[in-house]
Tab-separated table of C-alpha atoms in Angstrom:
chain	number	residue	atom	x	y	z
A	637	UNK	CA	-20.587	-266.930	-12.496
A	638	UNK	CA	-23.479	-265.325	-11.040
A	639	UNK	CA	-26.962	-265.384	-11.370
A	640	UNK	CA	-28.901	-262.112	-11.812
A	641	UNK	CA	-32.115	-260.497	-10.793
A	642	UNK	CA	-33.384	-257.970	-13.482
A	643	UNK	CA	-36.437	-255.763	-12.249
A	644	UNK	CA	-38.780	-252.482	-12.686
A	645	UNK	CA	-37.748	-250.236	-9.871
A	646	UNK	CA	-40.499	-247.974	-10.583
A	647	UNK	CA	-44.671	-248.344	-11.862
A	648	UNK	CA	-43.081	-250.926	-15.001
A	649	UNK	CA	-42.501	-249.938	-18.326
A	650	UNK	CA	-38.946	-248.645	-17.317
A	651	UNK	CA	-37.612	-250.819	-20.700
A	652	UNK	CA	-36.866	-254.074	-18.920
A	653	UNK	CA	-36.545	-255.716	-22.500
A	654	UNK	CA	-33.483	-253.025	-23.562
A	655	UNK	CA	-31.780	-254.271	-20.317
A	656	UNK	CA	-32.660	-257.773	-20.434
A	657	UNK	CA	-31.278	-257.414	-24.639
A	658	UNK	CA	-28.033	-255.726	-23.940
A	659	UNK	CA	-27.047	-258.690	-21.474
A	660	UNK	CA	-28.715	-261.417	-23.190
A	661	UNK	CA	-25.824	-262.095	-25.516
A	662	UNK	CA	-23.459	-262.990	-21.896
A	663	UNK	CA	-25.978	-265.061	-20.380
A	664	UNK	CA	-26.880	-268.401	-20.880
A	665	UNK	CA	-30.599	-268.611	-19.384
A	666	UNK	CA	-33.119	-265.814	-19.206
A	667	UNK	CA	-36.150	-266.541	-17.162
A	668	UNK	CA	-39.695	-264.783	-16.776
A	669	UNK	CA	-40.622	-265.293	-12.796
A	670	UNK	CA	-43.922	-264.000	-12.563
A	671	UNK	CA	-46.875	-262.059	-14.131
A	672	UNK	CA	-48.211	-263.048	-17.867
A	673	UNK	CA	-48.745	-261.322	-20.866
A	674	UNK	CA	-50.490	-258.396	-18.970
A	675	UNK	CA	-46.279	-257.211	-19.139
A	676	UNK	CA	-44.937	-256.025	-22.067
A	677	UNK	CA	-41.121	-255.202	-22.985
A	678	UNK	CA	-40.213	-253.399	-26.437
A	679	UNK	CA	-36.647	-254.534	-27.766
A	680	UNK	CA	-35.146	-252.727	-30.672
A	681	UNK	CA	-32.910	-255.078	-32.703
A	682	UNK	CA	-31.248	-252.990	-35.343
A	683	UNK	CA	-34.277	-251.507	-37.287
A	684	UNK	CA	-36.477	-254.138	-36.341
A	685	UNK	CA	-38.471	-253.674	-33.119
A	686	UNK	CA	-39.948	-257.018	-31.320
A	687	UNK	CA	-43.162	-256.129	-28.941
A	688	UNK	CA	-43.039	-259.233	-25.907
A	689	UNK	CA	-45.609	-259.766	-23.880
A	690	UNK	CA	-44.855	-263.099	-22.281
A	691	UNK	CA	-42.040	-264.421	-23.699
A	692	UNK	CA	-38.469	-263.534	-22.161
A	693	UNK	CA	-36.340	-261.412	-23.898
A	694	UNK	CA	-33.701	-263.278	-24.007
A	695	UNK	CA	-35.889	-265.243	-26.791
A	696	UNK	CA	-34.184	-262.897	-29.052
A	697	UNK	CA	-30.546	-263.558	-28.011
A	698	UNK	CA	-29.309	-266.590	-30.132
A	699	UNK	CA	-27.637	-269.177	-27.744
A	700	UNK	CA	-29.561	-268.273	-24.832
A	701	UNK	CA	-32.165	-270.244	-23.389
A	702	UNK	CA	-35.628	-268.664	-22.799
A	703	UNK	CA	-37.441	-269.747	-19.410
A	704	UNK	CA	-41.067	-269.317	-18.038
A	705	UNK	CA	-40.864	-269.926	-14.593
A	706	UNK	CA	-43.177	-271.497	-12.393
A	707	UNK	CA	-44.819	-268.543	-10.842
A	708	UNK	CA	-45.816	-267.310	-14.289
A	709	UNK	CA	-49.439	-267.857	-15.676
A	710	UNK	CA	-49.490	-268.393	-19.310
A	711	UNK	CA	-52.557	-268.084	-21.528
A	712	UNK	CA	-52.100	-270.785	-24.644
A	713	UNK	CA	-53.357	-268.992	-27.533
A	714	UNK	CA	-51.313	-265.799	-26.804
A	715	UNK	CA	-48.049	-268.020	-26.063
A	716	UNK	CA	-48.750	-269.324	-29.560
A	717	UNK	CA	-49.615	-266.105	-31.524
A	718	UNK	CA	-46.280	-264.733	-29.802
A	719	UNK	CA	-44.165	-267.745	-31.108
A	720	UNK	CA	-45.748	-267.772	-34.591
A	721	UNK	CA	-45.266	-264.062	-34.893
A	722	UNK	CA	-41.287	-264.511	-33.639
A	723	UNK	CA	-41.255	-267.887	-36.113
A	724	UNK	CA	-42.452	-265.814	-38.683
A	725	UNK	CA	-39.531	-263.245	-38.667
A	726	UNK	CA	-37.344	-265.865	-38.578
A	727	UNK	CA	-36.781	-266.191	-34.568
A	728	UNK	CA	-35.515	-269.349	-33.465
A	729	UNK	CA	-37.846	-270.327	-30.578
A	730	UNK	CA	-37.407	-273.979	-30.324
A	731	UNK	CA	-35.029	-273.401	-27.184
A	732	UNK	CA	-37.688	-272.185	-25.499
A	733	UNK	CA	-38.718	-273.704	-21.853
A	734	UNK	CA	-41.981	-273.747	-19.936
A	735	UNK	CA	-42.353	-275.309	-16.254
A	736	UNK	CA	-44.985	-277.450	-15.885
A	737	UNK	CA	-46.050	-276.121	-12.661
A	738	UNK	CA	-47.113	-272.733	-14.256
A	739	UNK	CA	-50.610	-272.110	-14.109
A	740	UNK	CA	-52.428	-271.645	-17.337
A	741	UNK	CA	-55.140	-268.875	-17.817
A	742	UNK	CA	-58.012	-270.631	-18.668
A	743	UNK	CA	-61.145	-268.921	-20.264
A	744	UNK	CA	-63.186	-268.662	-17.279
A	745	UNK	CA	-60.029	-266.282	-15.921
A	746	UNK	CA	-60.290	-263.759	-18.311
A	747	UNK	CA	-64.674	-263.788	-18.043
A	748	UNK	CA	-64.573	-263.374	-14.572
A	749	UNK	CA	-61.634	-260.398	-14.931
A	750	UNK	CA	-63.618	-258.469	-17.392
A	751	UNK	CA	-67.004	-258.933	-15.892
A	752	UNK	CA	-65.609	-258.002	-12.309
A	753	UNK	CA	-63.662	-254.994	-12.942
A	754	UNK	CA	-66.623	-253.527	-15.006
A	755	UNK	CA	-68.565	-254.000	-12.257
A	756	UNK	CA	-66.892	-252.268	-9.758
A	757	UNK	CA	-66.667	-248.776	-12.027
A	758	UNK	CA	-65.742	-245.920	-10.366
A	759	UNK	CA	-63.407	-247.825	-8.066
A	760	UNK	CA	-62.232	-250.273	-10.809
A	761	UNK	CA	-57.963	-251.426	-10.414
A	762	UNK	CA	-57.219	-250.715	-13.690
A	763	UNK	CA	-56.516	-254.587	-14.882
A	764	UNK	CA	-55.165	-255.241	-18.270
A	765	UNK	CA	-58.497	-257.844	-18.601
A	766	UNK	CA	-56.533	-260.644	-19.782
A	767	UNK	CA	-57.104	-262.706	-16.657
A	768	UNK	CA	-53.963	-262.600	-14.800
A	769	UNK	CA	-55.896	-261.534	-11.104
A	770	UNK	CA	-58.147	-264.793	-11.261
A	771	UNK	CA	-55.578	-267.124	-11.957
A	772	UNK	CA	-53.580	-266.105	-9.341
A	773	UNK	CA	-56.480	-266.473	-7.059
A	774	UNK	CA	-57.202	-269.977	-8.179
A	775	UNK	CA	-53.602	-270.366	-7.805
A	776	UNK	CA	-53.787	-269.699	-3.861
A	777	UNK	CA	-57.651	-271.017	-3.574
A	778	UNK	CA	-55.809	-274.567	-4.927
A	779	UNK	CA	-58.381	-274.526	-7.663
A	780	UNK	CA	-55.834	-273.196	-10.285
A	781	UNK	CA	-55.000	-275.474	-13.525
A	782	UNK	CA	-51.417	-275.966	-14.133
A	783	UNK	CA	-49.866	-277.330	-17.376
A	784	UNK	CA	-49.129	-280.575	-16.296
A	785	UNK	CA	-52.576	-281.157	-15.873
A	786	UNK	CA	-53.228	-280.841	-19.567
A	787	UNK	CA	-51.240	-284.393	-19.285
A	788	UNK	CA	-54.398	-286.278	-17.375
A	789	UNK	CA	-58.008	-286.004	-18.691
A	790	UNK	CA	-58.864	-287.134	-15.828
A	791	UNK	CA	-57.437	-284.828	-13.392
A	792	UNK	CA	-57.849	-281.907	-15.782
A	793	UNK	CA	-61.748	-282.566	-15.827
A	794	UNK	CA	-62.009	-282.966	-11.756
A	795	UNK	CA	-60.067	-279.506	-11.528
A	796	UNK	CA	-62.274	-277.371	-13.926
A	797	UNK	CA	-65.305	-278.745	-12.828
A	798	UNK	CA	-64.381	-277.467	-9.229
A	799	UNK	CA	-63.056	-274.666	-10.269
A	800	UNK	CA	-66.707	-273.666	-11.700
A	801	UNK	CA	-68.763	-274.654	-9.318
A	802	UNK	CA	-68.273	-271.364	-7.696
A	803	UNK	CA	-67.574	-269.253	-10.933
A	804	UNK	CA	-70.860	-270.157	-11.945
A	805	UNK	CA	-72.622	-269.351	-9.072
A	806	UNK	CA	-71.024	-266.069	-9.256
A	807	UNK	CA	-71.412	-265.203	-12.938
A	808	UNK	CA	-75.530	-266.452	-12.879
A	809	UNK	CA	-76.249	-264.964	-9.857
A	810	UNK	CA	-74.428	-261.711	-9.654
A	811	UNK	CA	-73.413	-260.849	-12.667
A	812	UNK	CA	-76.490	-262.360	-15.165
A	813	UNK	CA	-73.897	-263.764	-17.224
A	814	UNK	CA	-74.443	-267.439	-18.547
A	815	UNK	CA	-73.034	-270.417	-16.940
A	816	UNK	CA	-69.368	-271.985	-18.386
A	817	UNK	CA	-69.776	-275.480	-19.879
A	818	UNK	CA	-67.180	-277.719	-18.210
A	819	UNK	CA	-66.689	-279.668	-21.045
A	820	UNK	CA	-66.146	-276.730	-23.340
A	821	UNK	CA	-63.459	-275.606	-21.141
A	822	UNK	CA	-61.524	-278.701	-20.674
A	823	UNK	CA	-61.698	-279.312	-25.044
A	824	UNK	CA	-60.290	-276.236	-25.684
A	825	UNK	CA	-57.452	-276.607	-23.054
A	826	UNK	CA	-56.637	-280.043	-24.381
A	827	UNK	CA	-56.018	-278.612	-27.787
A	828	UNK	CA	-52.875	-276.924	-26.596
A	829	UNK	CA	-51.357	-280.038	-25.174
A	830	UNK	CA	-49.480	-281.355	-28.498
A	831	UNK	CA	-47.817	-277.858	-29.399
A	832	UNK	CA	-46.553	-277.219	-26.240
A	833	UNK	CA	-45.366	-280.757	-24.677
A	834	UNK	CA	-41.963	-280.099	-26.848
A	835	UNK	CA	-41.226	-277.058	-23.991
A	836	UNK	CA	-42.680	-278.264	-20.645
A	837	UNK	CA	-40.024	-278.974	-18.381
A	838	UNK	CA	-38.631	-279.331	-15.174
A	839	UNK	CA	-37.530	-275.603	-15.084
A	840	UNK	CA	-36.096	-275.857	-11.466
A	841	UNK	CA	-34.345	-278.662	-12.111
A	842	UNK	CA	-32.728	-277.016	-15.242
A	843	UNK	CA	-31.812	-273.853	-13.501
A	844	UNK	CA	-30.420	-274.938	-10.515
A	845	UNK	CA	-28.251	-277.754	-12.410
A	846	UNK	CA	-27.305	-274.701	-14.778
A	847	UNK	CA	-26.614	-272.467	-11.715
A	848	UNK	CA	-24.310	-275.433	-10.013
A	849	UNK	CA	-22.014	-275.520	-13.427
A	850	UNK	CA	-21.625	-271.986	-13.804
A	851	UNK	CA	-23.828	-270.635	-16.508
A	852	UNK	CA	-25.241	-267.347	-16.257
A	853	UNK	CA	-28.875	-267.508	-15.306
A	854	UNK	CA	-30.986	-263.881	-15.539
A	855	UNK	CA	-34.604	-263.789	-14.044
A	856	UNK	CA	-36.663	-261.068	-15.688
A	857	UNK	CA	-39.491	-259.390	-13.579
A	858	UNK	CA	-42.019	-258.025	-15.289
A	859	UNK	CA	-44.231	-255.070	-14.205
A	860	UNK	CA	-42.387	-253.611	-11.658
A	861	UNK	CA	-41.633	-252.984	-7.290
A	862	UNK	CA	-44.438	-250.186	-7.042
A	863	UNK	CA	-46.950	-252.900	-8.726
A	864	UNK	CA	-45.946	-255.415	-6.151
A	865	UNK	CA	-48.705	-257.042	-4.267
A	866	UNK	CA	-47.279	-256.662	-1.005
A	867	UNK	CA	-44.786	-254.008	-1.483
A	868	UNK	CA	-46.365	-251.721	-4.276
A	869	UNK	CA	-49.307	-248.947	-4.154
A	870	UNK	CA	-51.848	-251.525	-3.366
A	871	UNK	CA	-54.667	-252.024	-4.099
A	872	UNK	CA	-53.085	-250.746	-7.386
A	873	UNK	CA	-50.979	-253.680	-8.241
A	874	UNK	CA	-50.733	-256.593	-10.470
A	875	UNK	CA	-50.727	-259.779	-8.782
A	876	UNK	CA	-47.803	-261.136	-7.842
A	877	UNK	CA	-44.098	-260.446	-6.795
A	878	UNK	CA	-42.230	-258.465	-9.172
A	879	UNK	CA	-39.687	-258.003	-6.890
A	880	UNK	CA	-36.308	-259.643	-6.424
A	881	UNK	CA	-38.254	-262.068	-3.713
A	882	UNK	CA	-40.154	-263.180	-6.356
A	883	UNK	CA	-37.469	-264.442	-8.367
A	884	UNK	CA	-36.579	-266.859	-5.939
A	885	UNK	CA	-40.114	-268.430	-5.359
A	886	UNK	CA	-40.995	-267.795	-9.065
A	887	UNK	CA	-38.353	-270.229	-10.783
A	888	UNK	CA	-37.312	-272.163	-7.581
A	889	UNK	CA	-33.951	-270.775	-6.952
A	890	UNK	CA	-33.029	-270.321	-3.659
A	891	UNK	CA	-31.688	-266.483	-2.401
A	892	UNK	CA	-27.802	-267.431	-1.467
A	893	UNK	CA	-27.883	-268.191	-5.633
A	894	UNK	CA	-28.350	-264.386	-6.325
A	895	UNK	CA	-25.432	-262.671	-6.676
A	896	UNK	CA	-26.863	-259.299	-8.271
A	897	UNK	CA	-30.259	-256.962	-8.291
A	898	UNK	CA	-30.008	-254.895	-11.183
A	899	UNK	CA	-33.638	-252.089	-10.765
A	900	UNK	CA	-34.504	-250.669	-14.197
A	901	UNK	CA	-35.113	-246.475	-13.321
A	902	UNK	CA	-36.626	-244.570	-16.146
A	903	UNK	CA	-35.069	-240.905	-16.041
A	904	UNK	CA	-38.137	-239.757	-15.982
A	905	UNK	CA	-41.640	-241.910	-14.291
A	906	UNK	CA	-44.587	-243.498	-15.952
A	907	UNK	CA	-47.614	-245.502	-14.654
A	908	UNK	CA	-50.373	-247.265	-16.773
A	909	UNK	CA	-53.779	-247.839	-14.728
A	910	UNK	CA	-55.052	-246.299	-11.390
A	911	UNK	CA	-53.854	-245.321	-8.321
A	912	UNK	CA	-51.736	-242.819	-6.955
A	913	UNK	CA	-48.685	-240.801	-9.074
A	914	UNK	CA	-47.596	-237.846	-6.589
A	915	UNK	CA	-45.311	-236.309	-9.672
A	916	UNK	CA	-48.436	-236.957	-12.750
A	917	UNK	CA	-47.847	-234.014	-14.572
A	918	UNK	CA	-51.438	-232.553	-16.571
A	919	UNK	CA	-49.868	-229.808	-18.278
A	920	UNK	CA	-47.763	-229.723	-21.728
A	921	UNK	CA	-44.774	-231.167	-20.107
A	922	UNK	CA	-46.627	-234.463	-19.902
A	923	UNK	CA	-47.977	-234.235	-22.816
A	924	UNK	CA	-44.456	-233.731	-24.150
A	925	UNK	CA	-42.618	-236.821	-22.231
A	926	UNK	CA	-45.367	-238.846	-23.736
A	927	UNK	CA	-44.915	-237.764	-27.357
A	928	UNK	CA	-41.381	-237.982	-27.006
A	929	UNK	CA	-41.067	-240.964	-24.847
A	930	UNK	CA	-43.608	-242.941	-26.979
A	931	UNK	CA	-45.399	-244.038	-23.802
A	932	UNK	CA	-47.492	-246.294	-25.024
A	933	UNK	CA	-47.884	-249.396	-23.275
A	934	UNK	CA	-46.859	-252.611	-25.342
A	935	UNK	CA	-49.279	-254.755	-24.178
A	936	UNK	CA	-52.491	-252.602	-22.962
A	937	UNK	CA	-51.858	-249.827	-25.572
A	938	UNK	CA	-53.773	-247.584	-22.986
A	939	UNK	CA	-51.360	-243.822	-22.617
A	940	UNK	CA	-49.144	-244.245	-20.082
A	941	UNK	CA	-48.995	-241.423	-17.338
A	942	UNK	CA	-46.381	-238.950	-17.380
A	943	UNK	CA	-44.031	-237.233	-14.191
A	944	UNK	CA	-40.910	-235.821	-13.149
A	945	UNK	CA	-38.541	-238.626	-11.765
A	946	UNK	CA	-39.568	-239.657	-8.071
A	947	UNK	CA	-36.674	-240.415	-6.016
A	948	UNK	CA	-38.412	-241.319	-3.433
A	949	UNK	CA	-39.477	-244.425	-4.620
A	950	UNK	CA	-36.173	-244.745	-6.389
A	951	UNK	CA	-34.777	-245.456	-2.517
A	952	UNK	CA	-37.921	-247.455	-1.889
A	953	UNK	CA	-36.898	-249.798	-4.723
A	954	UNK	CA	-33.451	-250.108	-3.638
A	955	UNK	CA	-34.233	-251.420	-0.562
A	956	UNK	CA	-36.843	-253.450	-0.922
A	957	UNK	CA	-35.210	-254.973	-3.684
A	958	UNK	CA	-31.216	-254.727	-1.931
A	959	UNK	CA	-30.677	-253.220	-5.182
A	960	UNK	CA	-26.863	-253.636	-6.090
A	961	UNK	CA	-27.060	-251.635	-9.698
A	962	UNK	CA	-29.348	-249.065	-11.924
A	963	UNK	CA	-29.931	-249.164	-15.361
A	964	UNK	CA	-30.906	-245.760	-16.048
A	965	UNK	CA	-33.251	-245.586	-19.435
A	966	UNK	CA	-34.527	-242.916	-21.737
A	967	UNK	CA	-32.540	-240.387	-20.624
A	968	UNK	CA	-32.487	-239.036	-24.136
A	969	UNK	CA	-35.853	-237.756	-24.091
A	970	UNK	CA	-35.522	-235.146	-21.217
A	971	UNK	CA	-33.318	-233.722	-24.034
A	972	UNK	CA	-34.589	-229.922	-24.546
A	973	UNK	CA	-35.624	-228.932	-21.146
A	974	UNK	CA	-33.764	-225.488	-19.781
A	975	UNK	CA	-35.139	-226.676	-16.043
A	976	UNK	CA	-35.984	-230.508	-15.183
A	977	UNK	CA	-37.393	-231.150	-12.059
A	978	UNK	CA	-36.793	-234.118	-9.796
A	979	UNK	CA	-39.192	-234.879	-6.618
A	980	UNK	CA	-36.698	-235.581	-3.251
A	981	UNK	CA	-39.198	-235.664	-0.769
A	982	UNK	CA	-43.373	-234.950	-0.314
A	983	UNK	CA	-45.380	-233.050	1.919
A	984	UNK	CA	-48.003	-234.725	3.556
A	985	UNK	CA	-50.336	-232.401	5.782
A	986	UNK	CA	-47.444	-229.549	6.282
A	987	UNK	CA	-44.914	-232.496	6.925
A	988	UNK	CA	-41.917	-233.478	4.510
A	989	UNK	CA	-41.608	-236.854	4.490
A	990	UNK	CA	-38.241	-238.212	2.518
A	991	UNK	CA	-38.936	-242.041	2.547
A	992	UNK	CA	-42.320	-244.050	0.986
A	993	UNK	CA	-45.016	-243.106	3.368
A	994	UNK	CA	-46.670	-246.579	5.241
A	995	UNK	CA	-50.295	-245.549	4.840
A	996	UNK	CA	-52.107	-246.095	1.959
A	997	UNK	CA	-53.692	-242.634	2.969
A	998	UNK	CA	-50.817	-240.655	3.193
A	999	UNK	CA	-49.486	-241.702	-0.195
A	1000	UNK	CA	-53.093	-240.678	-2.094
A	1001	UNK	CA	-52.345	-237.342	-0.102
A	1002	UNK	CA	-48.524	-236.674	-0.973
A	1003	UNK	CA	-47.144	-233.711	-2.704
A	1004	UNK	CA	-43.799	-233.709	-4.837
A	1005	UNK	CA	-41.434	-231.311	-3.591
A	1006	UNK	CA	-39.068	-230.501	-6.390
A	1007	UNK	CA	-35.250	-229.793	-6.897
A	1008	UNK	CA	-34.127	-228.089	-10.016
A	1009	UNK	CA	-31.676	-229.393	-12.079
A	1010	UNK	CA	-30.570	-228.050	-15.404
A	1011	UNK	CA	-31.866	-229.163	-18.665
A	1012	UNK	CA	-29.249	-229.512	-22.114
A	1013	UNK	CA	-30.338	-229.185	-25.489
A	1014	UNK	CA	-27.365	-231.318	-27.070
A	1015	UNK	CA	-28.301	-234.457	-29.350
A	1016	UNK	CA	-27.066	-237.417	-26.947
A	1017	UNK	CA	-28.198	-240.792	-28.964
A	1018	UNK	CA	-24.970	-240.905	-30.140
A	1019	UNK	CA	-22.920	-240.715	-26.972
A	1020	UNK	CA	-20.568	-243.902	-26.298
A	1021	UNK	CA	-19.292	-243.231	-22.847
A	1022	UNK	CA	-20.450	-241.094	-20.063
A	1023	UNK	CA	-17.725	-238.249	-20.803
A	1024	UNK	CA	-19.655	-238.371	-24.220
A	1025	UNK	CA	-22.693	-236.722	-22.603
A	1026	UNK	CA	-23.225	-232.407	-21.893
A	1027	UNK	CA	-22.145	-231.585	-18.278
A	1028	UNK	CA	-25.559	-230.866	-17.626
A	1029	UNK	CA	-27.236	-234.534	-18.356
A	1030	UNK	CA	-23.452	-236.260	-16.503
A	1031	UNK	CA	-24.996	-233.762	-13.252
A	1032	UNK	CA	-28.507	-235.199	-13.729
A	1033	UNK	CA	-27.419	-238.738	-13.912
A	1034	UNK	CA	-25.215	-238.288	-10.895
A	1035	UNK	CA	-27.649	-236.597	-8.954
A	1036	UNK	CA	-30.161	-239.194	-9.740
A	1037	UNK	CA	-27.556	-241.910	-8.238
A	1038	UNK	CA	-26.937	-240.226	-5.327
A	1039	UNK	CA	-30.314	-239.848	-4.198
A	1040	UNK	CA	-31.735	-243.197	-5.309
A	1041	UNK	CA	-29.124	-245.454	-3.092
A	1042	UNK	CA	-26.868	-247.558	-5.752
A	1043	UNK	CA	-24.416	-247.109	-8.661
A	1044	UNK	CA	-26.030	-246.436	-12.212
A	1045	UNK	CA	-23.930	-249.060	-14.317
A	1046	UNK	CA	-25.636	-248.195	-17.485
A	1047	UNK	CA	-27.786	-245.241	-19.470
A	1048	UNK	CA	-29.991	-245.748	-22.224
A	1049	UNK	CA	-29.644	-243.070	-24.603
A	1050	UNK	CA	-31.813	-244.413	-27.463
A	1051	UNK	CA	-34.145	-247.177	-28.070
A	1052	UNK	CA	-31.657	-249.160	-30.285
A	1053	UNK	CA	-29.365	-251.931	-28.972
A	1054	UNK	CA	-26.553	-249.896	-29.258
A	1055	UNK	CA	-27.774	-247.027	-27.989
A	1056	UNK	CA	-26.776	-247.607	-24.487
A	1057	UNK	CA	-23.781	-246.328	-22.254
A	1058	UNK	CA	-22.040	-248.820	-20.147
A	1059	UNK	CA	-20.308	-247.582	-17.187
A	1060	UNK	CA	-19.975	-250.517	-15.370
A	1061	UNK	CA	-20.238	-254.210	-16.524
A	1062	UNK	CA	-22.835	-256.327	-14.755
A	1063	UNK	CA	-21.382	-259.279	-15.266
C-alpha cells in the first residue's frame, strides 16, 4: 500500500485540504510535516465548511488518524482553540497524534516575529506574525523548546532561560521593548502539559510500524514549493521544507517509503505576502479571480494576489518535487472568460527563458509571455467525469498537463467534497 506525499506546487493556498479530504476516507494516517498554523486549508464537508490551520485534514475523516510530525512547530493555545472549536461541532479529535520532538512556539517567538518584521518596513517578508520564523531558528540555534520538555521542569527552565539571554539583549537594546520574565514563560508553557500528554507520541515510531503493515500513510505539506526555504522565491518564503524532501525529514520516514508525489496546481495562481508574482494581474481580471475565487487566506485573512496560471513554475514544481500526479483545483472559477491566458515562458532582458530562472534578480525582472486559450461560459460544478466538461475547459486542462510535466488525476470543480472529477485514482 503506499505512502503518499501531498503538496502546494505553486505560492500555497492551491486547496491542499479539498485534496487531502477527498482521499482521507482511503487512508489510514494523515500527517502535517512542517510549518504551523501560519498554513491554512478550507475543507467543505457538505454545507459545513471547517477552516484548519494546524491540524491535518484528515482530522475530519472518521477512522483516520491525524499526525503532527516532528518538523512541525505548534503553538498550544491555538492547537487548543482549534480542537475545542472541532469538539464543539461534534469532531472526534481524540485520535489525534503529536510527536514529542516538535518544537512548540513559545511567547517570546511570536514577540520577536512581530517586533522584527515591523522593523524592517519597507523591506519587511511578509510573515503571518504568529512566530513560526523564530522557532525555526531556535530550532537550528539548538535553543528551541520541544514538547517533551514540558515533561522536566528542570530542563524546561535551563532551555528558556538560554533561550533569553540573547532575546533579551535584543528586544532591550534594539528594539526598546521590555525584557521576558523567565519564569513567566516557563508557567505558562507548563499549563499546556496535562491537555496535551493524552497525544504526544512517538510519531516515527507509529508511522513507520504503520508503513511496515501496510496502512496508507499521507503527509500533508502545508504552504507550498515556491515558499520553500531552499527551493522557493527566497527571501520570500516560510521557513521550512514544504516540499516532498520535507516529508521525509519532517515525520521521520525515510524516501524508498514514498511511493507517490501528488502537487496541488490551482488553474489559475495566487500568492499571499511579498515577493515576486511575474503573472499578478492589477486590472479587473484580478479583481474578478479574487471575488470569484474567494481568495482570502484562511489563516492570515490578508487578499490573496491574483494571476494567470504560470507554467513555468508548474515544471519547476514537478521536478523539484519528482511530481508523479496533479490535482488540478478551482477550475470552475475561470468559468466566463471568452480568452484565458496562460504564461509558458518569460522574458528577461530581450531573452525568453522557459524554465525558473537561478537568480534571484532575474526572477524580480521576468515578464509573462502568454498563450491564449479559449474561455467557456457553461456551468461546470456539476460535471462528474471529464467528458462532463465544455471542449473548451477539457483543452485547458490538457494543455495545462502537457506543459506542467505530469498527469492531472483529478479537477476540482467546486468547493464541496463532491465537487471533484476523478480521472485517475491515487491510490
Amino acid at each position: 500500500m503506499p505512502a503518499l506525499v501531498l503538496l502546494g506546487a505553486q505560492w500555497g493556498d492551491e486547496g491542499k485540504g479539498k485534496a487531502t479530504d477527498l482521499l482521507g476516507g482511503s487512508v489510514d494516517y494523515v500527517v502535517r510535516y512542517q510549518g504551523g498554523n501560519n498554513a491554512g486549508h478550507t475543507v467543505v464537508v457538505g454545507d459545513q465548511k471547517y477552516a484548519l490551520h494546524l491540524l491535518p485534514s484528515g482530522i475530519l475523516s472518521p477512522g483516520c488518524t491525524p499526525v503532527i510530525g516532528n518538523g512541525v512547530v505548534v503553538d498550544p493555545s491555538v492547537l487548543f482553540s482549534e480542537l475545542n472549536g472541532l469538539n464543539d461541532r461534534g469532531v472526534d479529535t481524540s485520535k489525534l497524534l503529536i510527536s514529542g520532538n516538535a518544537h512548540i512556539i513559545t511567547p517570546y517567538n511570536v514577540t520577536v516575529d512581530k517586533v522584527t518584521e515591523r522593523f524592517l518596513g519597507k523591506r519587511k517578508i511578509g510573515t503571518t506574525g504568529r512566530g513560526i520564523g523564530p522557532t525555526y531558528a531556535d530550532k537550528i540555534n539548538r535553543v528551541g523548546i520541544r514538547i517533551q520538555d514540558l515533561y522536566d521542569e528542570s530542563i524546561l527552565t535551563q532551555k528558556v532561560e538560554a533561550a533569553l539571554d540573547g532575546k533579551n539583549q535584543l528586544l532591550t537594546k534594539v528594539f526598546n521593548r521590555r525584557a521576558i520574565e523567565v519564569g513567566q514563560v516557563v508557567e505558562e508553557l507548563l499549563s499546556y502539559a496535562d491537555r496535551l500528554k493524552p497525544y504526544v507520541a512517538d510519531t516515527v515510531l507509529v508511522l513507520n510500524q504503520a508503513l511496515e503493515q501496510d496502512k496508507v500513510v499521507l503527509f500533508e505539506g502545508g504552504q507550498g514549493t515556491l515558499l520553500d526555504i531552499d527551493h522557493g522565491t527566497y527571501p520570500f518564503v516560510t521557513s521550512s521544507n514544504p516540499t516532498a524532501g520535507g516529508a521525509c525529514t519532517g515525520a521521520g520516514v525515510g524516501p524508498t517509503k514514498i511511493s507517490r508525489v501528488i502537487g496541488i496546481l490551482k488553474a489559475y495562481t495566487t500568492r499571499v505576502g511579498s515577493g515576486p508574482f511575474p503573472t499578478e494581474l492589477f486590472d479587473e481580471d484580478g479583481d474578478a479571480l479574487r471575488r470569484i475565487g474567494g481568495e482570502r487566506g484562511v489563516t492570515t485573512g490578508r487578499d490573496r494576489r491574483c494571476g494567470w496560471f504560470d507554467a513555468v513554475i508548474a515544471r519547476y514544481a514537478t521536478r523539484v518535487n519528482g511530481l508523479t500526479d496533479f490535482f488540478l483545483t478551482k477550475l470552475d472559477v475561470l468559468t466566463g472568460w471568452e480568452q484565458i491566458p496562460v504564461c509558458v515562458a518569460y522574458e528577461i532582458d530581450g531573452r525568453r527563458v522557459e524554465e525558473l530562472p537561478y537568480s534571484q534578480t532575474d526572477f524580480h525582472h521576468a515578464k509573462p509571455v502568454y498563450e491564449y486559450l479559449p474561455g467557456w461560459s457553461e456551468d461546470i460544478t456539476k460535471a462528474k467525469s471529464f467528458s462532463d466538461l465544455p471542449k473548451n475547459a477539457q483543452d485547458y486542462v490538457k494543455a495545462l498537463e502537457e506543459m506542467s510535466g505530469a498527469p492531472i488525476s483529478a479537477i476540482g470543480v467546486g468547493p464541496g467534497r463532491d465537487e471533484t472529477i476523478e480521472i485517475n485514482s491515487f491510490l
